[in-house]
PDB file of C-alpha atoms in Angstrom:
ATOM      1  CA  ASP A 279     -43.579-128.317  35.328  1.00 95.00           C
ATOM      2  CA  ILE A 280     -43.326-124.618  35.282  1.00 97.00           C
ATOM      3  CA  GLN A 281     -41.143-123.003  32.887  1.00 97.00           C
ATOM      4  CA  MET A 282     -38.744-120.660  34.144  1.00 98.00           C
ATOM      5  CA  THR A 283     -37.182-118.153  32.205  1.00 98.00           C
ATOM      6  CA  GLN A 284     -34.502-115.567  33.279  1.00 98.00           C
ATOM      7  CA  SER A 285     -33.831-111.869  30.737  1.00 97.00           C
ATOM      8  CA  PRO A 286     -31.075-111.095  28.864  1.00 97.00           C
ATOM      9  CA  THR A 287     -29.693-114.812  28.600  1.00 97.00           C
ATOM     10  CA  SER A 288     -25.538-111.835  28.509  1.00 97.00           C
ATOM     11  CA  LEU A 289     -25.389-109.231  29.135  1.00 96.00           C
ATOM     12  CA  ALA A 290     -21.312-106.997  29.880  1.00 97.00           C
ATOM     13  CA  ALA A 291     -21.178-104.657  32.373  1.00 97.00           C
ATOM     14  CA  SER A 292     -18.606-101.895  33.480  1.00 97.00           C
ATOM     15  CA  VAL A 293     -17.361-102.330  37.189  1.00 97.00           C
ATOM     16  CA  GLY A 294     -19.373 -99.554  39.436  1.00 97.00           C
ATOM     17  CA  GLU A 295     -22.320-100.055  37.108  1.00 97.00           C
ATOM     18  CA  SER A 296     -26.014-101.440  38.131  1.00 98.00           C
ATOM     19  CA  VAL A 297     -27.162-103.798  36.880  1.00 98.00           C
ATOM     20  CA  THR A 298     -30.574-105.998  36.776  1.00 98.00           C
ATOM     21  CA  ILE A 299     -31.832-109.364  35.677  1.00 98.00           C
ATOM     22  CA  THR A 300     -35.355-110.703  35.479  1.00 98.00           C
ATOM     23  CA  CYS A 301     -36.867-114.135  35.846  1.00 98.00           C
ATOM     24  CA  LEU A 302     -40.459-114.829  34.490  1.00 98.00           C
ATOM     25  CA  ALA A 303     -42.046-118.267  36.077  1.00 98.00           C
ATOM     26  CA  SER A 304     -44.507-119.828  33.660  1.00 98.00           C
ATOM     27  CA  GLU A 305     -46.866-119.150  36.617  1.00 97.00           C
ATOM     28  CA  ASP A 306     -47.497-117.836  39.633  1.00 98.00           C
ATOM     29  CA  ILE A 307     -44.377-119.432  42.654  1.00 97.00           C
ATOM     30  CA  TYR A 308     -45.881-116.689  45.973  1.00 97.00           C
ATOM     31  CA  GLY A 309     -42.232-115.882  46.121  1.00 96.00           C
ATOM     32  CA  SER A 310     -40.722-119.238  46.702  1.00 96.00           C
ATOM     33  CA  LEU A 311     -38.500-117.583  43.732  1.00 97.00           C
ATOM     34  CA  VAL A 312     -34.154-118.299  44.273  1.00 98.00           C
ATOM     35  CA  TRP A 313     -31.139-116.896  42.841  1.00 98.00           C
ATOM     36  CA  TYR A 314     -28.098-118.337  42.445  1.00 98.00           C
ATOM     37  CA  GLN A 315     -24.183-117.762  40.784  1.00 98.00           C
ATOM     38  CA  GLN A 316     -22.039-119.656  39.579  1.00 98.00           C
ATOM     39  CA  LYS A 317     -18.649-118.258  38.616  1.00 97.00           C
ATOM     40  CA  PRO A 318     -15.888-120.234  36.490  1.00 95.00           C
ATOM     41  CA  GLY A 319     -14.862-123.877  37.205  1.00 95.00           C
ATOM     42  CA  LYS A 320     -17.191-123.219  40.039  1.00 97.00           C
ATOM     43  CA  SER A 321     -20.642-124.340  42.432  1.00 98.00           C
ATOM     44  CA  PRO A 322     -23.214-122.636  42.186  1.00 98.00           C
ATOM     45  CA  GLN A 323     -23.582-120.480  45.507  1.00 97.00           C
ATOM     46  CA  LEU A 324     -26.656-119.203  46.518  1.00 96.00           C
ATOM     47  CA  LEU A 325     -27.939-116.533  47.110  1.00 97.00           C
ATOM     48  CA  ILE A 326     -30.794-115.412  47.388  1.00 97.00           C
ATOM     49  CA  TYR A 327     -33.522-117.364  48.312  1.00 96.00           C
ATOM     50  CA  GLY A 328     -38.164-116.816  49.138  1.00 96.00           C
ATOM     51  CA  ALA A 329     -36.613-113.978  46.704  1.00 97.00           C
ATOM     52  CA  THR A 330     -35.998-111.160  48.380  1.00 98.00           C
ATOM     53  CA  ILE A 331     -33.609-112.708  51.595  1.00 96.00           C
ATOM     54  CA  LEU A 332     -30.353-112.026  51.322  1.00 97.00           C
ATOM     55  CA  GLU A 333     -28.334-115.015  52.122  1.00 95.00           C
ATOM     56  CA  ASP A 334     -25.678-114.981  55.726  1.00 94.00           C
ATOM     57  CA  GLY A 335     -22.937-113.783  53.167  1.00 96.00           C
ATOM     58  CA  ILE A 336     -23.619-112.135  50.570  1.00 97.00           C
ATOM     59  CA  PRO A 337     -22.829-108.542  50.256  1.00 97.00           C
ATOM     60  CA  SER A 338     -26.067-105.710  50.362  1.00 97.00           C
ATOM     61  CA  ARG A 339     -25.304-104.596  46.666  1.00 98.00           C
ATOM     62  CA  PHE A 340     -27.552-107.625  45.955  1.00 98.00           C
ATOM     63  CA  SER A 341     -31.227-107.457  46.332  1.00 98.00           C
ATOM     64  CA  GLY A 342     -34.042-109.380  44.597  1.00 98.00           C
ATOM     65  CA  SER A 343     -37.918-108.053  44.275  1.00 98.00           C
ATOM     66  CA  GLY A 344     -40.814-108.948  43.143  1.00 97.00           C
ATOM     67  CA  SER A 345     -44.049-111.747  42.881  1.00 96.00           C
ATOM     68  CA  ASP A 346     -46.790-113.962  41.450  1.00 97.00           C
ATOM     69  CA  THR A 347     -44.248-114.319  37.869  1.00 98.00           C
ATOM     70  CA  GLN A 348     -41.923-111.641  38.382  1.00 98.00           C
ATOM     71  CA  TYR A 349     -38.833-111.023  40.340  1.00 98.00           C
ATOM     72  CA  SER A 350     -35.659-108.930  39.388  1.00 98.00           C
ATOM     73  CA  LEU A 351     -32.116-109.588  40.706  1.00 98.00           C
ATOM     74  CA  LYS A 352     -30.645-106.266  41.543  1.00 98.00           C
ATOM     75  CA  ILE A 353     -26.521-105.713  41.695  1.00 98.00           C
ATOM     76  CA  ASN A 354     -25.490-101.879  42.462  1.00 98.00           C
ATOM     77  CA  SER A 355     -22.225-100.489  42.184  1.00 97.00           C
ATOM     78  CA  LEU A 356     -21.251-104.323  40.521  1.00 97.00           C
ATOM     79  CA  GLN A 357     -17.727-105.339  42.095  1.00 97.00           C
ATOM     80  CA  PRO A 358     -15.193-107.485  39.751  1.00 96.00           C
ATOM     81  CA  GLU A 359     -16.111-110.568  41.538  1.00 97.00           C
ATOM     82  CA  ASP A 360     -19.145-110.574  39.927  1.00 97.00           C
ATOM     83  CA  PHE A 361     -18.879-111.007  36.335  1.00 97.00           C
ATOM     84  CA  ALA A 362     -20.309-114.627  36.589  1.00 98.00           C
ATOM     85  CA  SER A 363     -23.248-116.113  35.496  1.00 98.00           C
ATOM     86  CA  TYR A 364     -27.048-116.104  37.803  1.00 98.00           C
ATOM     87  CA  TYR A 365     -29.642-118.675  38.030  1.00 98.00           C
ATOM     88  CA  CYS A 366     -32.705-118.349  39.213  1.00 98.00           C
ATOM     89  CA  GLN A 367     -35.220-121.318  41.344  1.00 98.00           C
ATOM     90  CA  ASN A 368     -38.832-121.763  40.744  1.00 97.00           C
ATOM     91  CA  GLY A 369     -39.005-123.036  44.797  1.00 94.00           C
ATOM     92  CA  LEU A 370     -42.524-123.160  44.945  1.00 95.00           C
ATOM     93  CA  SER A 371     -42.607-127.092  43.385  1.00 93.00           C
ATOM     94  CA  THR A 372     -40.724-129.742  41.810  1.00 92.00           C
ATOM     95  CA  PRO A 373     -38.901-130.385  39.877  1.00 95.00           C
ATOM     96  CA  TYR A 374     -37.902-127.220  40.980  1.00 96.00           C
ATOM     97  CA  THR A 375     -36.454-125.807  38.227  1.00 97.00           C
ATOM     98  CA  PHE A 376     -34.104-123.667  37.110  1.00 98.00           C
ATOM     99  CA  GLY A 377     -33.781-121.034  34.703  1.00 98.00           C
ATOM    100  CA  ALA A 378     -31.772-120.923  31.754  1.00 98.00           C
ATOM    101  CA  GLY A 379     -29.346-118.753  33.161  1.00 98.00           C
ATOM    102  CA  THR A 380     -27.808-114.828  32.997  1.00 98.00           C
ATOM    103  CA  LYS A 381     -23.852-114.721  32.683  1.00 98.00           C
ATOM    104  CA  LEU A 382     -22.524-111.128  33.153  1.00 98.00           C
ATOM    105  CA  GLU A 383     -19.176-110.235  31.506  1.00 97.00           C
ATOM    106  CA  LEU A 384     -16.893-107.670  32.517  1.00 95.00           C
ATOM    107  CA  LYS A 385     -17.271-104.648  29.417  1.00 92.00           C
TER     108      LYS A 385
ATOM    109  CA  GLU B 267     -17.216-126.837  57.886  1.00 96.00           C
ATOM    110  CA  VAL B 268     -19.887-128.603  56.069  1.00 96.00           C
ATOM    111  CA  LYS B 269     -18.325-130.449  53.485  1.00 98.00           C
ATOM    112  CA  LEU B 270     -19.812-132.681  49.928  1.00 98.00           C
ATOM    113  CA  VAL B 271     -17.659-134.378  48.551  1.00 98.00           C
ATOM    114  CA  GLU B 272     -18.975-136.226  45.060  1.00 98.00           C
ATOM    115  CA  SER B 273     -17.533-139.066  43.640  1.00 98.00           C
ATOM    116  CA  GLY B 274     -17.692-141.804  41.260  1.00 98.00           C
ATOM    117  CA  GLY B 275     -17.036-140.256  38.257  1.00 97.00           C
ATOM    118  CA  GLY B 276     -16.326-140.923  34.582  1.00 97.00           C
ATOM    119  CA  LEU B 277     -15.957-141.964  31.161  1.00 98.00           C
ATOM    120  CA  VAL B 278     -18.630-144.908  30.406  1.00 98.00           C
ATOM    121  CA  GLN B 279     -20.376-146.537  27.473  1.00 97.00           C
ATOM    122  CA  PRO B 280     -23.883-145.863  26.519  1.00 97.00           C
ATOM    123  CA  GLY B 281     -26.307-148.332  27.849  1.00 97.00           C
ATOM    124  CA  ARG B 282     -24.124-148.686  30.757  1.00 98.00           C
ATOM    125  CA  SER B 283     -25.644-147.750  34.803  1.00 98.00           C
ATOM    126  CA  LEU B 284     -22.950-146.051  37.035  1.00 98.00           C
ATOM    127  CA  LYS B 285     -23.235-144.663  41.180  1.00 98.00           C
ATOM    128  CA  LEU B 286     -22.412-141.151  42.909  1.00 98.00           C
ATOM    129  CA  SER B 287     -21.212-141.189  46.074  1.00 98.00           C
ATOM    130  CA  CYS B 288     -21.764-137.435  47.908  1.00 98.00           C
ATOM    131  CA  ALA B 289     -19.511-137.741  51.240  1.00 98.00           C
ATOM    132  CA  ALA B 290     -21.501-135.035  53.480  1.00 98.00           C
ATOM    133  CA  SER B 291     -19.322-134.046  56.467  1.00 98.00           C
ATOM    134  CA  GLY B 292     -19.350-130.888  59.214  1.00 97.00           C
ATOM    135  CA  PHE B 293     -22.933-130.823  59.259  1.00 97.00           C
ATOM    136  CA  ASN B 294     -26.110-133.542  60.939  1.00 97.00           C
ATOM    137  CA  PHE B 295     -26.512-135.175  57.606  1.00 97.00           C
ATOM    138  CA  ASN B 296     -29.534-136.780  59.191  1.00 95.00           C
ATOM    139  CA  ASP B 297     -31.114-133.510  59.591  1.00 96.00           C
ATOM    140  CA  TYR B 298     -31.100-132.301  56.112  1.00 96.00           C
ATOM    141  CA  TRP B 299     -33.013-132.589  52.341  1.00 97.00           C
ATOM    142  CA  MET B 300     -30.329-132.888  50.362  1.00 97.00           C
ATOM    143  CA  GLY B 301     -30.112-133.255  46.066  1.00 97.00           C
ATOM    144  CA  TRP B 302     -28.897-133.791  42.761  1.00 98.00           C
ATOM    145  CA  VAL B 303     -27.963-130.791  40.047  1.00 98.00           C
ATOM    146  CA  ARG B 304     -26.787-131.896  36.265  1.00 98.00           C
ATOM    147  CA  GLN B 305     -25.492-129.667  34.180  1.00 98.00           C
ATOM    148  CA  ALA B 306     -23.965-130.686  30.426  1.00 98.00           C
ATOM    149  CA  PRO B 307     -20.608-128.613  29.454  1.00 97.00           C
ATOM    150  CA  GLY B 308     -21.591-125.043  28.594  1.00 95.00           C
ATOM    151  CA  LYS B 309     -25.807-124.983  30.034  1.00 97.00           C
ATOM    152  CA  GLY B 310     -27.354-124.566  33.114  1.00 97.00           C
ATOM    153  CA  LEU B 311     -27.888-126.585  35.796  1.00 98.00           C
ATOM    154  CA  GLU B 312     -30.447-129.178  35.840  1.00 98.00           C
ATOM    155  CA  TRP B 313     -32.887-130.394  39.023  1.00 97.00           C
ATOM    156  CA  ILE B 314     -32.709-134.148  38.567  1.00 98.00           C
ATOM    157  CA  GLY B 315     -34.070-134.642  42.168  1.00 97.00           C
ATOM    158  CA  GLU B 316     -34.147-134.499  46.018  1.00 96.00           C
ATOM    159  CA  ILE B 317     -34.632-136.802  48.799  1.00 97.00           C
ATOM    160  CA  ASN B 318     -35.416-136.226  52.593  1.00 96.00           C
ATOM    161  CA  LYS B 319     -34.107-137.377  55.618  1.00 96.00           C
ATOM    162  CA  ASP B 320     -35.377-140.762  56.122  1.00 96.00           C
ATOM    163  CA  SER B 321     -35.468-141.026  52.490  1.00 97.00           C
ATOM    164  CA  SER B 322     -39.914-141.803  53.275  1.00 97.00           C
ATOM    165  CA  THR B 323     -40.056-139.956  50.291  1.00 96.00           C
ATOM    166  CA  ILE B 324     -37.761-139.000  46.717  1.00 97.00           C
ATOM    167  CA  ASN B 325     -38.532-136.384  44.795  1.00 96.00           C
ATOM    168  CA  TYR B 326     -37.384-136.559  40.367  1.00 97.00           C
ATOM    169  CA  THR B 327     -36.919-134.037  37.456  1.00 97.00           C
ATOM    170  CA  PRO B 328     -40.074-136.291  35.120  1.00 96.00           C
ATOM    171  CA  SER B 329     -37.830-136.521  32.490  1.00 95.00           C
ATOM    172  CA  LEU B 330     -35.468-138.544  34.399  1.00 96.00           C
ATOM    173  CA  LYS B 331     -37.346-140.999  37.227  1.00 95.00           C
ATOM    174  CA  ASP B 332     -36.947-143.936  34.733  1.00 95.00           C
ATOM    175  CA  LYS B 333     -33.264-143.715  34.851  1.00 96.00           C
ATOM    176  CA  PHE B 334     -32.536-142.302  38.625  1.00 98.00           C
ATOM    177  CA  THR B 335     -32.528-143.075  41.995  1.00 98.00           C
ATOM    178  CA  ILE B 336     -31.570-141.045  44.297  1.00 98.00           C
ATOM    179  CA  SER B 337     -30.410-143.512  47.449  1.00 98.00           C
ATOM    180  CA  ARG B 338     -28.870-142.344  51.053  1.00 98.00           C
ATOM    181  CA  ASP B 339     -27.490-144.458  53.686  1.00 98.00           C
ATOM    182  CA  ASN B 340     -27.929-142.034  57.145  1.00 98.00           C
ATOM    183  CA  ALA B 341     -25.388-144.695  59.272  1.00 97.00           C
ATOM    184  CA  GLN B 342     -22.698-143.229  56.406  1.00 98.00           C
ATOM    185  CA  ASN B 343     -23.075-139.695  55.771  1.00 98.00           C
ATOM    186  CA  THR B 344     -23.433-140.272  51.435  1.00 98.00           C
ATOM    187  CA  LEU B 345     -26.374-139.316  49.404  1.00 98.00           C
ATOM    188  CA  TYR B 346     -26.237-142.041  46.158  1.00 98.00           C
ATOM    189  CA  LEU B 347     -26.964-141.521  42.082  1.00 98.00           C
ATOM    190  CA  GLN B 348     -28.712-144.556  40.937  1.00 98.00           C
ATOM    191  CA  MET B 349     -28.039-143.960  37.268  1.00 98.00           C
ATOM    192  CA  SER B 350     -28.907-146.490  34.063  1.00 97.00           C
ATOM    193  CA  LYS B 351     -29.473-145.972  29.669  1.00 97.00           C
ATOM    194  CA  LEU B 352     -27.339-143.878  29.786  1.00 98.00           C
ATOM    195  CA  GLY B 353     -26.925-141.097  26.371  1.00 97.00           C
ATOM    196  CA  SER B 354     -24.767-139.010  25.296  1.00 97.00           C
ATOM    197  CA  GLU B 355     -26.978-136.162  27.230  1.00 97.00           C
ATOM    198  CA  ASP B 356     -26.024-137.444  30.525  1.00 98.00           C
ATOM    199  CA  THR B 357     -22.569-135.986  29.996  1.00 98.00           C
ATOM    200  CA  ALA B 358     -22.461-133.469  33.004  1.00 98.00           C
ATOM    201  CA  ILE B 359     -20.923-132.177  35.910  1.00 98.00           C
ATOM    202  CA  TYR B 360     -23.585-133.517  38.466  1.00 98.00           C
ATOM    203  CA  TYR B 361     -23.073-131.856  42.146  1.00 98.00           C
ATOM    204  CA  CYS B 362     -24.916-133.333  45.350  1.00 98.00           C
ATOM    205  CA  ALA B 363     -26.199-130.273  47.302  1.00 97.00           C
ATOM    206  CA  ARG B 364     -27.679-129.560  50.998  1.00 97.00           C
ATOM    207  CA  ALA B 365     -31.049-128.212  50.708  1.00 93.00           C
ATOM    208  CA  THR B 366     -32.608-125.785  54.102  1.00 84.00           C
ATOM    209  CA  GLY B 367     -35.771-125.754  52.912  1.00 79.00           C
ATOM    210  CA  ILE B 368     -36.081-125.397  48.998  1.00 77.00           C
ATOM    211  CA  PRO B 369     -32.839-123.734  48.091  1.00 86.00           C
ATOM    212  CA  PHE B 370     -29.693-125.553  47.909  1.00 94.00           C
ATOM    213  CA  ASP B 371     -27.821-123.925  50.757  1.00 93.00           C
ATOM    214  CA  TYR B 372     -24.012-125.655  50.003  1.00 96.00           C
ATOM    215  CA  TRP B 373     -22.346-127.687  46.503  1.00 97.00           C
ATOM    216  CA  GLY B 374     -20.059-130.248  46.534  1.00 98.00           C
ATOM    217  CA  GLN B 375     -17.069-129.344  43.871  1.00 98.00           C
ATOM    218  CA  GLY B 376     -19.349-131.704  40.880  1.00 98.00           C
ATOM    219  CA  VAL B 377     -18.043-134.713  39.530  1.00 98.00           C
ATOM    220  CA  MET B 378     -17.350-135.428  35.593  1.00 98.00           C
ATOM    221  CA  VAL B 379     -19.293-137.832  34.065  1.00 98.00           C
ATOM    222  CA  THR B 380     -18.849-138.121  30.450  1.00 98.00           C
ATOM    223  CA  VAL B 381     -21.167-141.084  27.927  1.00 98.00           C
ATOM    224  CA  SER B 382     -18.546-142.003  24.705  1.00 97.00           C
ATOM    225  CA  SER B 383     -17.763-145.139  23.155  1.00 95.00           C
TER     226      SER B 383
END
């Protein structure tokens, strides 16, 4: 199985700041990387797929980058609604494993 | 509007079985792979498995392959998850989701399964 290691586990930031979350795959996943956002008590929401492609309706302050084994999710100019948990997912091969998540909290 | 509604959860004793359902609407169910993901209380997401459009391909995470069975009824627009030999480690919220290629683009609200005596 491909292991996905996310960092940091938690992150505190202020409204207006920019943050970056990283995801390291245990092997090359050739850009098959997905990011989700999950707010407390809610279902996950698809943000980015194919490492860089923004899902329809997702604000442009979210962006994804990376290749091979290393990927990043950047959120520019944090808004109050962005404080949530974020998960990466291996999209190359089954099982489509998730990272352990990053909780983004308000400083 | 795409809607996925899970049902069938609740309290179940260790060692027993339970079958979850996911009723789909607002899209052509026959055209999509579907999957299940679970989340233990306070923990992260765990991919359970997926099923293709005509049920000819079903993939599972290896640790759950002998306990869980995914199926679908395209005539009823319904996805199922049959769970057996349940243990406390299976206590979680179970989500069904629609797959568009690899990512899940729509998720249900989830259903809670609690395994306890």
